[in-house]
Each structure stands twice: as structure tokens, then as C-alpha cells.
Coordinates of C-alpha atoms in Angstrom, one line a residue:
X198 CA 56.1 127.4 161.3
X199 CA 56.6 129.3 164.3
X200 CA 58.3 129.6 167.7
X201 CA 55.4 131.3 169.3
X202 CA 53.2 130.4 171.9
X203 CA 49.4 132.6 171.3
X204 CA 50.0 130.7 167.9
X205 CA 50.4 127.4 169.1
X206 CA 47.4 128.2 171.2
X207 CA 45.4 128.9 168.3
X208 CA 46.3 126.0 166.0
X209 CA 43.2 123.9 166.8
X210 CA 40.5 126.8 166.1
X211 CA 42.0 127.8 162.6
X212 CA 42.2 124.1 161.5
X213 CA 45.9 124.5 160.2
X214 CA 49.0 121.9 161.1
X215 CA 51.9 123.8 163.0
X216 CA 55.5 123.0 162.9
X217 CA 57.0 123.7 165.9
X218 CA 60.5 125.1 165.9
X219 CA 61.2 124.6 169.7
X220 CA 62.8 121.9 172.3
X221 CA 59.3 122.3 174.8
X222 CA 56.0 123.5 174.6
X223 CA 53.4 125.1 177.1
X224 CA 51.0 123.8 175.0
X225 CA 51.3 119.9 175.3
X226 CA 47.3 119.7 174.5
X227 CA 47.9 120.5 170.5
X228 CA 50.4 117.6 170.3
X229 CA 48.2 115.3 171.7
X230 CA 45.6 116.2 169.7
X231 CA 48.2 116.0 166.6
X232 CA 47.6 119.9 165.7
X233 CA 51.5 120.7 167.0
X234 CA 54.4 118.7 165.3
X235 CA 57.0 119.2 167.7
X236 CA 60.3 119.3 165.1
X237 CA 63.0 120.9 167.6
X238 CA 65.6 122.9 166.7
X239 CA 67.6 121.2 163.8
X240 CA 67.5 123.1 160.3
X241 CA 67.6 119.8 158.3
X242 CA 64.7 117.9 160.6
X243 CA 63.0 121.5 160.1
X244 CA 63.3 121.7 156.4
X245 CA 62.3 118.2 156.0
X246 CA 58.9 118.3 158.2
X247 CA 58.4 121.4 156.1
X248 CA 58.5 119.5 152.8
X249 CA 56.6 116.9 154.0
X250 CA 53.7 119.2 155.2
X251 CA 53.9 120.6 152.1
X252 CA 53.0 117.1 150.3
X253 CA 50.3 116.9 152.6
X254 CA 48.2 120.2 151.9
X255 CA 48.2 119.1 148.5
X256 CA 47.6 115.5 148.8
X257 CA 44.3 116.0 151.1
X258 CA 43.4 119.9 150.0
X259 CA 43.8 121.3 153.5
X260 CA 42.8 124.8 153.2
X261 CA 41.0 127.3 154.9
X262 CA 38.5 129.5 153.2
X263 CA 38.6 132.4 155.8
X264 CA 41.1 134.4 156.7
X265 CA 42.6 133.3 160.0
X266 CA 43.4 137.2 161.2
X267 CA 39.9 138.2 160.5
X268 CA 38.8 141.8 159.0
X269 CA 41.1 144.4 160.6
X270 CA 38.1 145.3 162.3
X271 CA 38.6 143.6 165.4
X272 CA 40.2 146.3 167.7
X273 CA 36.9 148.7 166.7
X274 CA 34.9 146.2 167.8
X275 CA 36.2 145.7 171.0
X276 CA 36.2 149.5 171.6
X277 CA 32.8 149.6 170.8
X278 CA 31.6 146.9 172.6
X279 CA 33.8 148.2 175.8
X280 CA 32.1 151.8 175.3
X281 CA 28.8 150.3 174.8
X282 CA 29.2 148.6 178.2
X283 CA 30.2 151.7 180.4
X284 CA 27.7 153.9 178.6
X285 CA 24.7 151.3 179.0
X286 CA 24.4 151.6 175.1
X287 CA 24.4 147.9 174.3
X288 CA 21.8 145.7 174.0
X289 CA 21.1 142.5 176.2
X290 CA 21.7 139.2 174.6
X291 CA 21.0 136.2 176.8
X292 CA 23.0 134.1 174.0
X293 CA 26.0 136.1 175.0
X294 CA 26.0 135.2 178.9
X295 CA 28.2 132.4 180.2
X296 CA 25.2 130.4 181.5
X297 CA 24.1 130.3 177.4
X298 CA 27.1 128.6 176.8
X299 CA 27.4 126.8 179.6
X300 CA 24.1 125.2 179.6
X301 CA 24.6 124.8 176.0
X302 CA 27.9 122.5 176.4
X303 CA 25.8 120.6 178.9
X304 CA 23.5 120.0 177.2
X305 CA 25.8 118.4 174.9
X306 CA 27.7 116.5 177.5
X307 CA 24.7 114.8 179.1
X308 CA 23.0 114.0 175.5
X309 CA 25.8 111.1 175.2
X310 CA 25.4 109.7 178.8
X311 CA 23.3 107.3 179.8
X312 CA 19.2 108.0 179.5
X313 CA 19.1 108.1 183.0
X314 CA 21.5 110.9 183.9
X315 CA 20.4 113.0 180.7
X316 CA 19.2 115.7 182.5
X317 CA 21.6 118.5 182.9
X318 CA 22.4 119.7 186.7
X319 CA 21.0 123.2 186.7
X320 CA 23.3 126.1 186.0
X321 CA 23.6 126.3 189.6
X322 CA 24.3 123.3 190.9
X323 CA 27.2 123.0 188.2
X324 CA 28.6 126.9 189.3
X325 CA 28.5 125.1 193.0
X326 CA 30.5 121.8 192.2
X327 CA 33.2 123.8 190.3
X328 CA 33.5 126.5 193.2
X329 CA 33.6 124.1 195.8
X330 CA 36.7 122.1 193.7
X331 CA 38.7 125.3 194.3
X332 CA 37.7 126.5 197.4
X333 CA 40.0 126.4 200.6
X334 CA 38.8 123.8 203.3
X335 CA 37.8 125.7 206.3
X336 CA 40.5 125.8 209.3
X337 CA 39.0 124.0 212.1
X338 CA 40.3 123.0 215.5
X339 CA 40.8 119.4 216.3
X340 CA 37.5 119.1 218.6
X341 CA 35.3 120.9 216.0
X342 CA 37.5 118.0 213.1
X343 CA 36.4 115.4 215.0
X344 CA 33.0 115.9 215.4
X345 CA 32.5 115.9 211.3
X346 CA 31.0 112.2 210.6
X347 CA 34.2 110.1 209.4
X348 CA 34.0 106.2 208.1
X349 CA 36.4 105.2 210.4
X350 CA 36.6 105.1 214.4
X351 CA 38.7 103.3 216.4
X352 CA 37.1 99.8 217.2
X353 CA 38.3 99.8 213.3
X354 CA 41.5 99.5 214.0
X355 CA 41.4 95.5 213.1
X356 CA 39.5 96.1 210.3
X357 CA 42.1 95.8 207.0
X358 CA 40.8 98.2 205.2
X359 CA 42.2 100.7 207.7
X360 CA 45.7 98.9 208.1
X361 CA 48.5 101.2 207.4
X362 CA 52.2 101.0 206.5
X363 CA 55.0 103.0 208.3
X364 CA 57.5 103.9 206.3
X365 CA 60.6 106.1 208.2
X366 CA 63.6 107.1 206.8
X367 CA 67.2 107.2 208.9
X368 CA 70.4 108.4 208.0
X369 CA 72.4 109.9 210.3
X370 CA 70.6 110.4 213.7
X371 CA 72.0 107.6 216.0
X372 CA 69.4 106.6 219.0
X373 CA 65.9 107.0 217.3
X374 CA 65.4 103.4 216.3
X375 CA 64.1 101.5 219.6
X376 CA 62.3 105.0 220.3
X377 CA 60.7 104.8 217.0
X378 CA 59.5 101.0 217.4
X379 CA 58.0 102.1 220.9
X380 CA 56.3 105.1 219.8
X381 CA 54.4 102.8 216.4
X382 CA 53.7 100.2 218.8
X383 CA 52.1 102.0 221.4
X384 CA 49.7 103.9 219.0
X385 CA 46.2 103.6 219.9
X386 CA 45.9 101.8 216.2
X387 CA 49.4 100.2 215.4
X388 CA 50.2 100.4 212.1
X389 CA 50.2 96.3 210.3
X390 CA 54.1 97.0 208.7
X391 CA 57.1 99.2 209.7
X392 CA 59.5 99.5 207.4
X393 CA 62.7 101.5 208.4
X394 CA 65.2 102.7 205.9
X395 CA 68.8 104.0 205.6
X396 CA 70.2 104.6 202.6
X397 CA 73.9 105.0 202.3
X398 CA 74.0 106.3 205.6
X399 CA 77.5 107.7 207.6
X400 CA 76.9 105.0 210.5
X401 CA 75.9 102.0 209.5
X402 CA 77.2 99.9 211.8
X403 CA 75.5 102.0 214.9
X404 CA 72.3 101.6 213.0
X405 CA 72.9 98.0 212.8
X406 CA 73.8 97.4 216.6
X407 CA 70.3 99.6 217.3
X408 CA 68.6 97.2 215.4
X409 CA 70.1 94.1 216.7
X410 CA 68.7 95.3 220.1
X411 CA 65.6 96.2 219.1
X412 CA 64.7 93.1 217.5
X413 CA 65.9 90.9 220.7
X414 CA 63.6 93.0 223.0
X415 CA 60.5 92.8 220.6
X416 CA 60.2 89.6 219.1
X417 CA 56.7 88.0 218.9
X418 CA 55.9 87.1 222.3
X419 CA 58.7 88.6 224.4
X420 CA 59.0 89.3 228.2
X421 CA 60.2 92.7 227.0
X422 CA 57.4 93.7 225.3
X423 CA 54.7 92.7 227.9
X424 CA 56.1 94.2 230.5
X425 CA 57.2 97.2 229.0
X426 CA 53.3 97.8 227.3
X427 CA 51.6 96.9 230.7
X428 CA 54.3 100.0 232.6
X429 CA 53.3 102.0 229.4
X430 CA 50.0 101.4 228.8
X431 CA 48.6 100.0 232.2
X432 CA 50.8 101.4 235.7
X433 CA 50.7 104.7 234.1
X434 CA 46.7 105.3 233.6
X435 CA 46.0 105.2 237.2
X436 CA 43.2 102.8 236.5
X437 CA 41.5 102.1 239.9
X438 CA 39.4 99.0 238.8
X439 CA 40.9 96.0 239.0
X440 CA 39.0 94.7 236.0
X441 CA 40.0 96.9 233.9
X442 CA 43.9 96.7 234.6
X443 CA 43.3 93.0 234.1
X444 CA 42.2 93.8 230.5
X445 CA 44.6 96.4 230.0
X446 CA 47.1 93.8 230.7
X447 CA 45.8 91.0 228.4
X448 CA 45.8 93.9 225.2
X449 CA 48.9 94.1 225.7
X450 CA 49.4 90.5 226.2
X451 CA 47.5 89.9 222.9
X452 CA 49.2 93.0 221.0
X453 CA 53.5 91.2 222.0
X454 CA 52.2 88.1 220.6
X455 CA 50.7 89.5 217.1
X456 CA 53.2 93.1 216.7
X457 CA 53.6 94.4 213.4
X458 CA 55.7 93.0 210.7
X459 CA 59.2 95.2 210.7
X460 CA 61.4 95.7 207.8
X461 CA 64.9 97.3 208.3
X462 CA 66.4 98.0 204.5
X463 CA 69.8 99.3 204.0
X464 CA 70.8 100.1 200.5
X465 CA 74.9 100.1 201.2
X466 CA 76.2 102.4 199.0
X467 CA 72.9 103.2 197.1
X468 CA 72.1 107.1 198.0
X469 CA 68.4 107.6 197.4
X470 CA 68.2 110.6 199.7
X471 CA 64.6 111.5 200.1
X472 CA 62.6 109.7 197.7
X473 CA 63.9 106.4 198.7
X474 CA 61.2 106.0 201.8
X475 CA 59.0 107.0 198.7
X476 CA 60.3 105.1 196.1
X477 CA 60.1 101.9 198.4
X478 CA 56.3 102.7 199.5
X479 CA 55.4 102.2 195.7
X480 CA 55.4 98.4 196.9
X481 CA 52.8 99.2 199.9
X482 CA 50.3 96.9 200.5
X483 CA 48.0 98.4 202.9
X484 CA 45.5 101.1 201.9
X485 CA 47.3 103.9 203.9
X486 CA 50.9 104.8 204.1
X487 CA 52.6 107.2 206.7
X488 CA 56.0 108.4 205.4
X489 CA 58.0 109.8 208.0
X490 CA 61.1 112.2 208.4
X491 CA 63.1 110.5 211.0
X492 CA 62.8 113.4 213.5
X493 CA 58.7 113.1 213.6
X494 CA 57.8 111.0 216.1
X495 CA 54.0 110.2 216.2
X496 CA 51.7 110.2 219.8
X497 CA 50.1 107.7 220.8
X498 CA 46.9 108.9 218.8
X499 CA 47.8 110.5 215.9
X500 CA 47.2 107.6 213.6
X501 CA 43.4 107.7 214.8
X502 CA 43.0 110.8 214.9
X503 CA 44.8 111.0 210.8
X504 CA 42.5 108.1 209.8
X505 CA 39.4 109.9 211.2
X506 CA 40.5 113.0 209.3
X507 CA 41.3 111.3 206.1
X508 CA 37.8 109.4 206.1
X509 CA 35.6 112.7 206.1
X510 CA 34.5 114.2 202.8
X511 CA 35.9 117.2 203.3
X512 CA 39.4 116.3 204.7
X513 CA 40.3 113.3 202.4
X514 CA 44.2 114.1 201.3
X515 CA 47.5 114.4 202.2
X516 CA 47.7 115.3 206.1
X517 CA 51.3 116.5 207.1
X518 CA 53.2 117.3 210.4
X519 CA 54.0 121.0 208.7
X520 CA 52.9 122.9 205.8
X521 CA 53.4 126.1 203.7
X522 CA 52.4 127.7 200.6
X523 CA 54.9 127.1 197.9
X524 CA 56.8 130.4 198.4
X525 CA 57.9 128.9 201.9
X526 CA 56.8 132.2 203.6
X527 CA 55.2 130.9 206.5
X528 CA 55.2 127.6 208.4
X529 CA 52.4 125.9 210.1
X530 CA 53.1 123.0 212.0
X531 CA 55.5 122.0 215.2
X532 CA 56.7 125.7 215.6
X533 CA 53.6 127.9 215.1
X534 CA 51.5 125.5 217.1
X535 CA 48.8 126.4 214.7
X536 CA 45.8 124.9 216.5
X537 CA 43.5 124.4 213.2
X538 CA 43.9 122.4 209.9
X539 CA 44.8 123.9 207.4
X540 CA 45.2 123.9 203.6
X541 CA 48.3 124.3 202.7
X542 CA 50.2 124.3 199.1
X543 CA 52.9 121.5 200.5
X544 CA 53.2 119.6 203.7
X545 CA 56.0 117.9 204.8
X546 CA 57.9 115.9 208.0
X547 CA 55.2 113.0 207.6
X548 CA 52.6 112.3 205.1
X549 CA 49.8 110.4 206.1
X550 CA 48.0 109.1 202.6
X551 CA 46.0 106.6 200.6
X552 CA 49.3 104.0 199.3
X553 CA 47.2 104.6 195.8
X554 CA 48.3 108.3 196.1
X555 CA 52.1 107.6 196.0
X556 CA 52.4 106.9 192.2
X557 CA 51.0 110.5 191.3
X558 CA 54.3 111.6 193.0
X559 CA 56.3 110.1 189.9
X560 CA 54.0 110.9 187.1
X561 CA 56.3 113.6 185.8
X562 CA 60.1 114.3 185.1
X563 CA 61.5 115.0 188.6
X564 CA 62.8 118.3 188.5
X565 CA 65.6 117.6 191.0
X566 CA 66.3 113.8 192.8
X567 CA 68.0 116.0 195.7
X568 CA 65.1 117.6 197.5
X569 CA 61.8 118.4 197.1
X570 CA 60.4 115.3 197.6
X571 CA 57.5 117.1 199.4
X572 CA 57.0 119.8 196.5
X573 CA 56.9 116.9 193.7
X574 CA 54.1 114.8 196.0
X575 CA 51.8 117.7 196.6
X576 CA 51.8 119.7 193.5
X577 CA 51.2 116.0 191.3
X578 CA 48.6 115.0 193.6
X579 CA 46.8 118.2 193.6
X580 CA 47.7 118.3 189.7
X581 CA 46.3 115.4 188.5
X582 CA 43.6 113.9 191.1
X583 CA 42.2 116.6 193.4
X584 CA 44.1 115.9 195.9
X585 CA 44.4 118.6 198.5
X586 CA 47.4 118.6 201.0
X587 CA 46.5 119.3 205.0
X588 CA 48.8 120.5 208.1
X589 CA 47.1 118.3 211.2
X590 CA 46.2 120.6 214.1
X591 CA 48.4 121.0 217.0
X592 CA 46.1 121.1 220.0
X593 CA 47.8 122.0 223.3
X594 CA 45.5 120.8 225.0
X595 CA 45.7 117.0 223.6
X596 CA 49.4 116.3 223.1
X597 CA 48.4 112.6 222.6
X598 CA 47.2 113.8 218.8
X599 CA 50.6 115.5 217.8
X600 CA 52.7 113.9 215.2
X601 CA 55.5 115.2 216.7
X602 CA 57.2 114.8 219.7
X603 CA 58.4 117.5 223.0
X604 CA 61.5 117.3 221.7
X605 CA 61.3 117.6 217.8
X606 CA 63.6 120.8 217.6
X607 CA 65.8 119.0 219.5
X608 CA 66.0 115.8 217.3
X609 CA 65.6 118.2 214.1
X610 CA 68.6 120.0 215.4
X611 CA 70.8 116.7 215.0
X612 CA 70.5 115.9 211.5
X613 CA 70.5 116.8 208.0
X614 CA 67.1 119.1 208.3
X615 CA 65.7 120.4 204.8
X616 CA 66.7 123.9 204.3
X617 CA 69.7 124.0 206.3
X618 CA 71.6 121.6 203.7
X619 CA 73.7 123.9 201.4
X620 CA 72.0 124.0 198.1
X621 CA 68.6 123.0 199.0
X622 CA 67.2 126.4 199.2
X623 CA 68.0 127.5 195.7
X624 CA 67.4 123.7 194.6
X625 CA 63.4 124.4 196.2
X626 CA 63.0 127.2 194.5
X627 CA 63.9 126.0 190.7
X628 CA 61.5 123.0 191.5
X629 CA 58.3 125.7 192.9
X630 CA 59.3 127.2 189.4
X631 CA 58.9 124.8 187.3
X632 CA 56.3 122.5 189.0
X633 CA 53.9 125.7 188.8
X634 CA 55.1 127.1 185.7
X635 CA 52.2 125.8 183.3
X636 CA 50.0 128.2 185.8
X637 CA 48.7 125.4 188.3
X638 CA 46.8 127.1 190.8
X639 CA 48.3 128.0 194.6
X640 CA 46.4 127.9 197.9
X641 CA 47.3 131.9 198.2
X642 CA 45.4 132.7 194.6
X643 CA 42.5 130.6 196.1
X644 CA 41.8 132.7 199.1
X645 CA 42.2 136.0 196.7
X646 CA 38.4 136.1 195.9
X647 CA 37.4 139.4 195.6
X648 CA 36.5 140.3 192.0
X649 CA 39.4 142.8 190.7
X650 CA 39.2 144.4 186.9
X651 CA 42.4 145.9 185.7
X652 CA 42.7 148.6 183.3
X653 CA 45.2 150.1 180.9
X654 CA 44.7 153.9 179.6
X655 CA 47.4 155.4 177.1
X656 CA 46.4 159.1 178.1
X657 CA 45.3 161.3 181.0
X658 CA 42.2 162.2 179.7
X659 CA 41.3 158.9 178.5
X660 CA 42.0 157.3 182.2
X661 CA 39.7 160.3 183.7
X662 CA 37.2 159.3 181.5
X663 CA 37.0 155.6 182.6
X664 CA 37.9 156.1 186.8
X665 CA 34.3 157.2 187.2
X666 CA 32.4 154.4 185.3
X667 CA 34.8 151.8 186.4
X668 CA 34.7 153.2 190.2
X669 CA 30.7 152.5 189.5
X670 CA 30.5 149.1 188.2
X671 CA 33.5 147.7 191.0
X672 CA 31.5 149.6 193.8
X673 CA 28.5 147.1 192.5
X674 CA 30.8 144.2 192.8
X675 CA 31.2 145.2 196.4
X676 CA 35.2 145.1 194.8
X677 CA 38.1 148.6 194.9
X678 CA 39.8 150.2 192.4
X679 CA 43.4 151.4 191.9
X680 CA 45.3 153.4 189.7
X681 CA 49.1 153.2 188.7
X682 CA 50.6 155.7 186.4
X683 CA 53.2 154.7 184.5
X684 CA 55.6 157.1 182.6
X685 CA 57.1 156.7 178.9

């Protein structure tokens, strides 16, 4: 019966059934495997899972022959083996590396596959798959992204396995609407839906009026629309032959008469706040989504140039307008005009993503339904698929690629803006607390790869003793060594 967590940790190596006297666990892995008994707090559900345990030793003579502290010897072995080490005084044991036991496990694993994939990867090969899962996708510029092959180019862009969704999300920033339609529409791949969505928003009515208008100027086929693409996408590009204007003008012909399907969905009273654009994307049927914050508006190639990104090996996750690690020091995106991709811990303002991905957003408890929407995505994803999580590169000289407009801080400025909402700071901070509590790795830890040992010494002359063998062995690892002396 315990409380504790190192015992908890220990239950399925000593072979004995624990009773857990607690409301959570860090240590979920022992219930599932049925080694934990999670009881709670209650003395009378206690005392009767006691009892019953009880009954069960005896019924099926669970015991264990060896005692589960060990000897009393262990803290003499360890000295020795630590002395040993510094003084060269022990003697090489191949069984004792990590490779033994590495190859030894997969040896094990590949004996039940099938005969054809028996053969163990060497030791190698296996070191380089594992180190290549944690390691921090190199920063490149946007001409150096698109040069890396991709599965997608643009004379895709009719192919469905490349349609995507656009989900945006509006609730109190009056004028965006008809801007928004233009700016999908005139992407160099148009999405195949655009959903809109304003939940329990201030001004309904003004929303409604926008959309009114924007649906009477681009219905299928409209006079609008043709000749507002051919001044868009045809006056404007100077072209000087005229066969080209001619096909310019029958794109756009061909593009009024097919446009995307649009949703508008207004939930009345019904205050989803942020995961509502999410919660709604669940029903996606294309096999990308782009979920925007309403103050994101795309150029006219961003969607190529996120499909292109998405399709490489090395790129494939969530690409975002803006990103920081989780303790929100630093943002790149719109603001630093960071000019690279880059691997980021959370990305947010638009999240351009397989529709498969958005599930993995709900897959635990949500630790707060009134932000961190963005937090909850990322971490999950990363959590339980792999999925890494990418700020797009803001190349100054291409503003066509941004997913952003001129005037974002302007737009940002005019509406409820994460972070400047009372609450939502602390609110963000409990969520990076608990989302990362079980020890989930951050971007920062990745990129801290040089080998660091630390050691404890109870005396003066016992830490002068081990500063010179340990300054040897971290000057071999190419690593530094520090001292901190603590007084009792």
C-alpha cells in the first residue's frame, strides 16, 4: 500500500500487486498493465481492496522468494564500481555495454516478425533512427525549402488528394469577411471548402449583412467574380502577350463558375471560443485542413508553398504563421520576420495540417476550454504520433508566400488577440504545466546536446578528489565541468 511514486515505478520488477492510495498517478503504465490498483482516497474503499488482496495472496500463493530491497550491500557496490571507474580499476565486460543489451532486445523483437525482416538493423542504424526521431529539423530559408524534393507541385492543385479545407474563425472583427473570401479565392491553389465560423459573437447582425454581400458578389458564375479575378489576376501582371491574357482570362472564367463550396456557421448563443474552428474541422473531409485565426490572412501562395513543405520527409507536420517554445520566450513568425523554418514547441495564428491530425488534439482531458487551443494541438500531436510543429519562413523577398498580411498588427490590434485577454496568461501557463508535466520532451532540451555529468560530494576533500578525474573523462567527451558549493 503506498502513496509513493519510485514504488509505483517498481511494482512490475518485484512482481507484487500495489494498492494505490492516491486520486492520480504518474505512472498510468502499471494500471494498464494491472500491477497498480488505483483505490483513491477513501478509508472504507481502502480497507476493502486491502482485504481483498489479502484473499488473493492466499488463494493463488503470490509470493516472492527474494527480498525486494536486496542485501544492504547496494550503496558499497555502487561506490566500488564508481571508484573502479575513475581509477581504471575495473574490468571490461562487453555484456555490460548498452549495445549488449540493445542488440540483445533486438534480437528478440525481430525473432517474432516476419522471416523476411528477421535480421536485426545493426546497432548503428538503430542509434541513427532513434537520434534522428529527436533531433531538431534544420532551419532553412524558403529558397533552400523548396528545393527539397516534395510529392506535391502545383499542376496538383486539381488533384484531390491535395484538396484542402479552410476553416476561419470570426468573432468580433467587423470587415474581414469579403477580404477573407478574396484572399482563399485568389490562392494560386484554392482551397475545395471554406468554412467561416462565429460563435456567439458581439455583432451578429454586421457579420450577417457581410455575408449577405459576399455571397451576392460570388455566386457560381457571377459578373463580379470574373471581372474582379481578370483586374486581380490578369491587368495587374503586365502580361505583354496577348495569348497569354486571353488564358489568364478564361482561368479565371473557369475558376467563377466552379469556386469553392462556402459554409458560414453561427452557433447563436453557443460560445466555443477557440476550439470551435477545431471542434468543427473534426468533420473535414479533405486530406488537409488550414485553421485560421481571423487576423491571418494568407498570400496568394502560401497554400503551395504549405503543401510543398508538408509533402517533404523532413517537414511533414504542423506548419504555423508563428511559433515559440512552450515557455513563450521568444516569437518567431509575423514580428521577427524570421526568414527560416523552424521547429518550434507550439505554433499558432494558422495551422496548416493533415484533417487526420485534428483528433490527436482531443485525445486527453483538456486542461482549460478557454485558451490554449494551440498548446493542446501541438503537445498531443508531438505526444502521441511524431508529429513535429513548424513556423513557415517569412521571406522578404517573396511576400506572395506569407501567411500573413502588410497589415496583420493592424488587424491583430482590433480584436480579442491571445495574451492580451485577462486571464489567458496565467490560464497558458497552468496548461504548459500540466501538458509537459509527465516529462514530455521540449524543442529547447533537444538542441542541449552536449554530454553534461553532474556530481554530488558531501565534503571538501572528497570533491577535490573527484574534480581532477572528472575534469579528465568530460575533457574526453569534448564536454565542461562546473562546480557549485552548497552550504549546510
Amino acid at each position: 500500500m503506498t502513496d509513493s511514486g519510485g514504488i509505483q515505478e517498481e511494482a512490475v520488477s518485484i512482481g507484487k500487486s500495489v494498492i494505490l492510495m492516491r486520486m492520480t498517478t504518474e505512472r498510468p503504465e502499471g494500471i494498464y498493465l494491472g500491477t497498480i490498483k488505483q483505490i483513491g482516497v477513501l478509508y472504507d474503499e481502502i480497507v476493502q481492496a486491502t482485504n481483498l488482496e489479502l484473499i488473493n495472496v492466499k488463494s493463488k500463493n503470490r509470493t516472492l522468494k527474494t527480498n525486494i530491497f536486496g542485501d544492504g550491500q547496494a550503496s558499497k557496490k555502487i561506490a566500488a564500481i564508481i571508484d573502479n571507474y575513475f581509477y581504471q580499476g575495473h574490468r571490461p565486460n562487453s555484456k555490460c555495454t548498452t549495445k549488449f543489451r540493445q542488440d540483445s532486445i533486438a534480437r528478440a523483437v525481430y525473432s517474432n516478425l516476419n522471416a523476411s525482416i528477421r535480421t536485426p538493423l545493426s546497432h548503428t542504424l538503430r542509434r541513427n533512427i532513434i537520434n534522428n526521431l529527436t533531433k531538431v529539423r534544420s532551419a532553412l530559408t524558403l529558397n533552400e525549402l523548396l528545393k527539397i524534393p516534395s510529392r506535391y507541385n502545383v499542376s496538383l492543385k486539381t488533384d484531390q488528394q491535395f484538396a484542402i479545407t479552410a476553416v476561419i474563425g470570426i468573432y468580433r472583427r467587423e470587415g474581414l469577411i469579403r477580404r477573407w473570401i478574396e484572399a482563399l479565392l485568389l490562392q494560386t491553389h484554392p482551397p475545395k471548402e471554406i468554412w467561416i465560423i462565429y460563435f456567439a459573437s458581439p455583432i451578429p447582425h454586421k457579420l450577417n449583412l457581410e455575408i449577405q454581400e459576399t455571397r451576392s458578389l460570388f455566386a457560381n458564375g457571377s459578373n463580379h467574380c470574373n471581372e474582379w479575378c481578370t483586374q486581380k489576376k490578369c491587368d495587374t501582371s503586365n502580361n505583354s502577350s496577348n495569348g497569354i491574357l486571353s488564358n489568364c482570362i478564361q482561368q479565371c472564367l473557369t475558376l467563377c463558375k466552379q469556386l469553392p463550396s462556402m459554409l458560414f456557421v453561427a452557433m447563436g448563443e453557443m460560445q466555443l471560443k477557440y476550439f470551435g474552428r477545431f471542434q468543427l474541422s473534426l468533420q473535414c473531409q479533405t486530406k488537409y485542413v488550414i485553421v485560421f485565426d481571423d487576423d491571418c490572412i494568407p498570400q496568394i501562395r502560401y497554400f503551395e508553398t504549405a503543401l510543398h513543405t508538408i509533402n517533404t520527409e523532413p517537414y511533414r507536420g504542423i506548419l504555423g504563421t508563428k511559433g515559440t517554445p512552450a515557455s513563450e520566450s521568444y516569437y518567431y513568425g509575423p514580428v521577427s520576420k524570421a526568414n527560416q523554418i523552424i521547429e518550434a514547441d507550439v505554433v499558432g495564428g494558422s495551422w496548416f495540417m493533415e484533417s487526420e491530425w485534428v483528433k490527436l488534439m482531443f485525445h486527453d482531458k483538456m486542461q482549460s476550454w478557454n485558451t490554449g487551443e494551440d498548446f493542446h494541438l501541438c503537445a498531443n500531436a508531438r505526444k502521441y504520433a511524431n508529429i513535429r510543429s513548424f513556423v513557415m519562413p517569412v521571406d522578404a523577398n517573396d511576400i506572395s508566400t506569407h501567411s500573413f498580411s502588410n497589415d496583420y498588427l493592424s488587424i491583430s490590434d482590433r480584436g480579442d488577440t491571445t495574451g492580451r485577454v485577462a486571464g489567458t496568461a496565467s490560464s497558458r501557463r497552468h496548461i504548459v504545466n500540466q501538458l509537459w508535466l509527465r516529462g514530455d520532451r521540449l524543442m529547447d532540451s533537444y538542441k542541449k546536446s552536449r554530454p553534461a555529468l553532474l556530481v554530488y560530494a558531501e565534503t571538501n576533500n572528497d570533491a577535490l578528489m573527484l574534480i581532477e578525474n572528472v575534469r579528465k573523462q568530460m575533457a574526453k567527451l569534448s564536454g565542461s565541468i562546473h562546480f557549485v558549493l552548497q552550504m549546510s
